Every structure is written in structure tokens, then in C-alpha cells.
mmCIF file of C-alpha atoms in Angstrom:
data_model
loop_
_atom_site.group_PDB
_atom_site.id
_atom_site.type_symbol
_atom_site.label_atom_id
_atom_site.label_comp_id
_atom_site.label_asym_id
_atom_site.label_seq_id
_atom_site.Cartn_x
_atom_site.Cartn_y
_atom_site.Cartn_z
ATOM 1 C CA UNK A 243 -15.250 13.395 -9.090
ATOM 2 C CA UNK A 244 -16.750 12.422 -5.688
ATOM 3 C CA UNK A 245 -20.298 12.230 -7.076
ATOM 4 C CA UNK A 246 -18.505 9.572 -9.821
ATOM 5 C CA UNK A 247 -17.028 7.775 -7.354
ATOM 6 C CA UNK A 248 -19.825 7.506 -5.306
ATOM 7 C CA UNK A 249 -17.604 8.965 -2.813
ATOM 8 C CA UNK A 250 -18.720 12.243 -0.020
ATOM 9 C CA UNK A 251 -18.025 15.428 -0.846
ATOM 10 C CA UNK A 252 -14.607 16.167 0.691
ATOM 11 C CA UNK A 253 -14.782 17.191 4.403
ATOM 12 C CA UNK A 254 -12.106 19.586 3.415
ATOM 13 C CA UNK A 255 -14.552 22.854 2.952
ATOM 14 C CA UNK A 256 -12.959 25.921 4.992
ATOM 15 C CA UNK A 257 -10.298 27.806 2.976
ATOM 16 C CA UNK A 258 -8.308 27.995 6.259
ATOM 17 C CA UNK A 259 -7.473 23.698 5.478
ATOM 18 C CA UNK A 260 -6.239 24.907 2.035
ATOM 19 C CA UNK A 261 -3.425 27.774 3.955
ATOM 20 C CA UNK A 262 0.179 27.734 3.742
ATOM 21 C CA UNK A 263 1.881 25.653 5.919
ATOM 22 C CA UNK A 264 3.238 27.327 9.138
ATOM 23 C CA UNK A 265 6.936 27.557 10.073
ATOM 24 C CA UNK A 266 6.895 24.976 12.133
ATOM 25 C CA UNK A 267 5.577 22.806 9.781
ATOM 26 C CA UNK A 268 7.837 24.230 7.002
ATOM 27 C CA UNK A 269 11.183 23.286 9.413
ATOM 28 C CA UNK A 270 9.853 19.530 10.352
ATOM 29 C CA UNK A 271 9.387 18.871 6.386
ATOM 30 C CA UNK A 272 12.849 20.614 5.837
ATOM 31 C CA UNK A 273 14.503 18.435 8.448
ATOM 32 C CA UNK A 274 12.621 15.610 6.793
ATOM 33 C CA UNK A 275 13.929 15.947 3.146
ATOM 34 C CA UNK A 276 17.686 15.664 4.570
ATOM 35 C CA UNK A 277 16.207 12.838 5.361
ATOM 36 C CA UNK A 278 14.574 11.350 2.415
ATOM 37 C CA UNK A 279 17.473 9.143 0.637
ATOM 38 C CA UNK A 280 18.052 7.407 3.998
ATOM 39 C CA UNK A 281 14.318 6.770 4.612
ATOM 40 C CA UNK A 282 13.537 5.637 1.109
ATOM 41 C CA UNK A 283 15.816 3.313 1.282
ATOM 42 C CA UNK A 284 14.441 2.014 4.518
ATOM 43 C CA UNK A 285 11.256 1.334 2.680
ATOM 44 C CA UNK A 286 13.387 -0.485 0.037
ATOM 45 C CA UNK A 287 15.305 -2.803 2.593
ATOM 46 C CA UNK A 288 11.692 -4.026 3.818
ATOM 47 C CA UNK A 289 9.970 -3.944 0.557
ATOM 48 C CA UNK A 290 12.870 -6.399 -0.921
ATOM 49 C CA UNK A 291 12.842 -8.600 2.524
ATOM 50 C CA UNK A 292 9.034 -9.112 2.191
ATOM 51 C CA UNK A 293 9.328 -9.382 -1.836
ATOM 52 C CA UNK A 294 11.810 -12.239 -1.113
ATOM 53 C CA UNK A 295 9.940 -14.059 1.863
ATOM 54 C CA UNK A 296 6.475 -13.112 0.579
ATOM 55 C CA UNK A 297 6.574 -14.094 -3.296
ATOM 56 C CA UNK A 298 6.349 -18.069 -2.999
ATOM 57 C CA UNK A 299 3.013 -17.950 -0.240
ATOM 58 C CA UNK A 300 0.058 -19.967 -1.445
ATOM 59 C CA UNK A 301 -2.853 -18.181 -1.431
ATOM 60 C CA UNK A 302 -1.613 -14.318 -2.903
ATOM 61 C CA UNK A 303 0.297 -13.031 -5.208
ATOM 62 C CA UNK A 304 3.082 -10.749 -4.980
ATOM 63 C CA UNK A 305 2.916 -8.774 -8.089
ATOM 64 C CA UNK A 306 6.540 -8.423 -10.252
ATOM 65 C CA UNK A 307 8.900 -5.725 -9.161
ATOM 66 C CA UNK A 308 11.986 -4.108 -10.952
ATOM 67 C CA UNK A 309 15.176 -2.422 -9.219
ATOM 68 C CA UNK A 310 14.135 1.322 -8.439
ATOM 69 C CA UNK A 311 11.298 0.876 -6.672
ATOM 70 C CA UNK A 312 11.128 2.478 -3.104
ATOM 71 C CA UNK A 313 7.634 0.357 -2.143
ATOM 72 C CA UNK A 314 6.045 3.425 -0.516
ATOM 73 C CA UNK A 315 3.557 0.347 0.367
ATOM 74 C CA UNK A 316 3.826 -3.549 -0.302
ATOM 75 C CA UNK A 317 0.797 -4.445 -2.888
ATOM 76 C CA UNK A 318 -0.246 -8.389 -2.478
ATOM 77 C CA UNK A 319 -3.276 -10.195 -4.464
ATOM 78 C CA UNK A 320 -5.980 -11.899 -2.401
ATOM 79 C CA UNK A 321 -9.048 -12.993 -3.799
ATOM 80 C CA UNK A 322 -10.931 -12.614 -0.525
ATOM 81 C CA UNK A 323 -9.069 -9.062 0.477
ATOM 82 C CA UNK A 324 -11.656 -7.269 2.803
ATOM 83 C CA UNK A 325 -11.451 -10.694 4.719
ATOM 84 C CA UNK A 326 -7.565 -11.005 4.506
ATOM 85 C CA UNK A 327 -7.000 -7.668 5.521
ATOM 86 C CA UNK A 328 -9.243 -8.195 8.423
ATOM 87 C CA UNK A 329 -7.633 -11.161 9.066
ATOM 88 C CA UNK A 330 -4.018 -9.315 9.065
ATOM 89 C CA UNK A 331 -5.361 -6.322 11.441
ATOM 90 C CA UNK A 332 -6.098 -9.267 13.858
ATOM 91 C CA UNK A 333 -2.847 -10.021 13.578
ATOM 92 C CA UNK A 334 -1.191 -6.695 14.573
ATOM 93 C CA UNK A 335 -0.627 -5.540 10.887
ATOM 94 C CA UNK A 336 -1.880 -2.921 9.418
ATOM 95 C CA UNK A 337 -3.037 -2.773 5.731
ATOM 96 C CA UNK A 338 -5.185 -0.813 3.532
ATOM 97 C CA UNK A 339 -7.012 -1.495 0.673
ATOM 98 C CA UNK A 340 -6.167 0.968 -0.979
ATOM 99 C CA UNK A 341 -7.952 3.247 -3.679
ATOM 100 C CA UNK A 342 -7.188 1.488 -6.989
ATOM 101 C CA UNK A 343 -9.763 1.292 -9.341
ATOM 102 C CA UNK A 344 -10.036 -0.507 -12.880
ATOM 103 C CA UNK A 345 -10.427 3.058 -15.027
ATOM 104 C CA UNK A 346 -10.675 0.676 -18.205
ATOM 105 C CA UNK A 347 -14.306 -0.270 -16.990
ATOM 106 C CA UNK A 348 -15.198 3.246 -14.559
ATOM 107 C CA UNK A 349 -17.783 4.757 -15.744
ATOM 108 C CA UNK A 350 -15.709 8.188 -15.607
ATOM 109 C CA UNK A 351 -14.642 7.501 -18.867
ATOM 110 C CA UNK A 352 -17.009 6.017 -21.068
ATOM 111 C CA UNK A 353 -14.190 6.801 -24.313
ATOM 112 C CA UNK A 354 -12.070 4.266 -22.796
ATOM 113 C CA UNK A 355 -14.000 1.271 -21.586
ATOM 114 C CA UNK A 356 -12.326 -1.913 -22.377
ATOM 115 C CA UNK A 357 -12.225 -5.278 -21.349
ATOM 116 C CA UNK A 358 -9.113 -5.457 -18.521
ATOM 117 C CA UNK A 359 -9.432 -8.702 -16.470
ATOM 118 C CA UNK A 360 -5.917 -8.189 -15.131
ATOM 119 C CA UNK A 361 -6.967 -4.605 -14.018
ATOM 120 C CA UNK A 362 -10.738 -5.679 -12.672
ATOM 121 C CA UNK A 363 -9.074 -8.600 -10.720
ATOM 122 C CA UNK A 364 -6.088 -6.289 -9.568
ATOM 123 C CA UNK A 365 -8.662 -3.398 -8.223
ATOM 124 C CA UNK A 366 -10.994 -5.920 -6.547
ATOM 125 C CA UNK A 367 -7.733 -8.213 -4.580
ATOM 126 C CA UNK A 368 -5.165 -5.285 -4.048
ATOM 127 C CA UNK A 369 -4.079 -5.168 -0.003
ATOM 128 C CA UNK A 370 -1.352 -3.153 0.543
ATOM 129 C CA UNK A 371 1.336 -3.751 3.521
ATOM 130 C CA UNK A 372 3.259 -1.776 5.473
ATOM 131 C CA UNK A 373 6.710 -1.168 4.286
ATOM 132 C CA UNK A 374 7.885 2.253 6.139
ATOM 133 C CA UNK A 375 11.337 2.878 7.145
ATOM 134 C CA UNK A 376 10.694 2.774 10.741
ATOM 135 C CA UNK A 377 9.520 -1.106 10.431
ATOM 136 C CA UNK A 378 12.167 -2.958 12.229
ATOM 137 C CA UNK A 379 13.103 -6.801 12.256
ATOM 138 C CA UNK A 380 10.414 -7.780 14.268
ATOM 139 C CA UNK A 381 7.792 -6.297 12.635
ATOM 140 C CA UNK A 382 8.996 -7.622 9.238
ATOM 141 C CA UNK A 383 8.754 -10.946 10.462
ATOM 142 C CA UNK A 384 5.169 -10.475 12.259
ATOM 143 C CA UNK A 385 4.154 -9.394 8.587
ATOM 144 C CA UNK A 386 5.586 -12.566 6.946
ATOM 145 C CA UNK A 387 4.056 -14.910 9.858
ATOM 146 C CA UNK A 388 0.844 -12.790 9.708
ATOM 147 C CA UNK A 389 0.373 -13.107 6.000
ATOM 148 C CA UNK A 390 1.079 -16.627 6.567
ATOM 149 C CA UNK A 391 -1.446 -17.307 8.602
ATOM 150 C CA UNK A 392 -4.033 -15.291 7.400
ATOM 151 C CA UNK A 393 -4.165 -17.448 3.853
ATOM 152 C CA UNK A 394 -4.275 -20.527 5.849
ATOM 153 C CA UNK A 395 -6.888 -20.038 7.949
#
């Protein structure tokens, strides 16, 4: 898959990265799934908030979202995304671009191709934003103003 991908070999080689986790690490992600209802919906509290003040911006677009969903990030549309996200991480925010692909087109599967504009566009403009559960008022708002910004610059 990495040679597909034109990707490196994974820097994972030594079977001691592949080992059981220890008991420390076992209690912290014990303590963390008593957790996990309040924390997802953290993420779902900011992911609405910047659905809401993000979804009329000039300049991306905030793709369609249905009840249910816990935004473990905050996808937006840019046409220009290596420059917006650079943009936003001048800004204090931190994004990613993520590791979408368009599979209708990858040469990993040749059976499939078809012609997906919606997908090619998606996979080259996709920058996602932080949504985790420990981003507080503040930080929502630095996202908005950010993202704000960024487009109009």
C-alpha cells in the first residue's frame, strides 16, 4: 500500500512497536472510556458552534452534516488548502490536511475508476479543524476569526 501511495515504508519495523499495551497504559485508556460520552459530546458542542458560525463564510465550504455526528475533526473546502491551512497555523490554529484521497480515480483500483468531480475536488480542498473536547470558548472563536481572515486575505 505504501509503494501505491507513493508513501515510505512505515517507520513502524521492530515487533516491540506492535506489543501489548502496558498497565499503565491499559488504566489511562480505561479511565478514558468512562469518559467517552462526555468527551464526544464536547466535540459535538464545538463541531455544531463552528457548523453554525462557519457555514455562511465566503471563500469555503462547510460540507452538509446530519444529527449524530461527533466531528472527531471539522472538514471545510478551500480551493487553495495547503495555502489556507498555512494561513490558519499563522493564526494559532491548527489543521491538517488530512489523508483523503479520490479512490474513484487511485490507481489502487483500476476496476473502479470513474469519473468523481465531487470526490477529486473534495480530496484536493479538504482542511480539517480542530474540534476536540478540550477546545474552550476562546479557542472556538480564534477558529471562526482565523478562518475569517484567512479567506480574505
Amino acid at each position: 500500500v505504501h509503494k501505491v501511495m507513493s508513501e515510505p515504508d512505515s517507520p513502524l519495523t521492530d515487533v516491540e512497536a506492535y506489543r501489548a499495551p502496558s498497565g499503565a497504559m491499559a488504566a489511562v485508556g480505561m479511565a478514558q472510556l468512562k469518559r467517552y460520552v462526555e468527551l464526544n459530546r464536547a466535540r459535538e458542542r464545538n463541531g455544531w458552534e463552528l457548523y453554525d458560525r462557519l457555514r455562511g463564510v465566503d471563500g469555503i465550504t462547510v460540507p452538509l452534516s446530519r444529527d449524530g455526528n461527533i466531528f472527531l475533526s471539522f472538514p471545510v473546502f478551500h480551493p487553495r488548502r495547503k495555502a489556507f491551512a498555512a494561513a490558519l497555523r499563522r493564526r494559532g490554529v491548527d489543521t491538517d490536511l488530512g489523508f483523503m484521497c479520490d479512490c474513484a480515480s487511485h490507481p489502487m483500483f483500476p476496476g473502479a475508476a470513474a469519473d468523481c468531480p465531487e470526490s477529486r475536488r473534495a480530496a484536493g480542498e479538504i482542511v480539517h479543524l480542530p474540534v476536540h473536547p478540550y477546545l474552550g470558548r476562546r479557542g472556538r472563536d480564534r477558529i471562526v476569526e482565523a478562518v475569517t481572515e484567512a479567506v480574505n486575505a
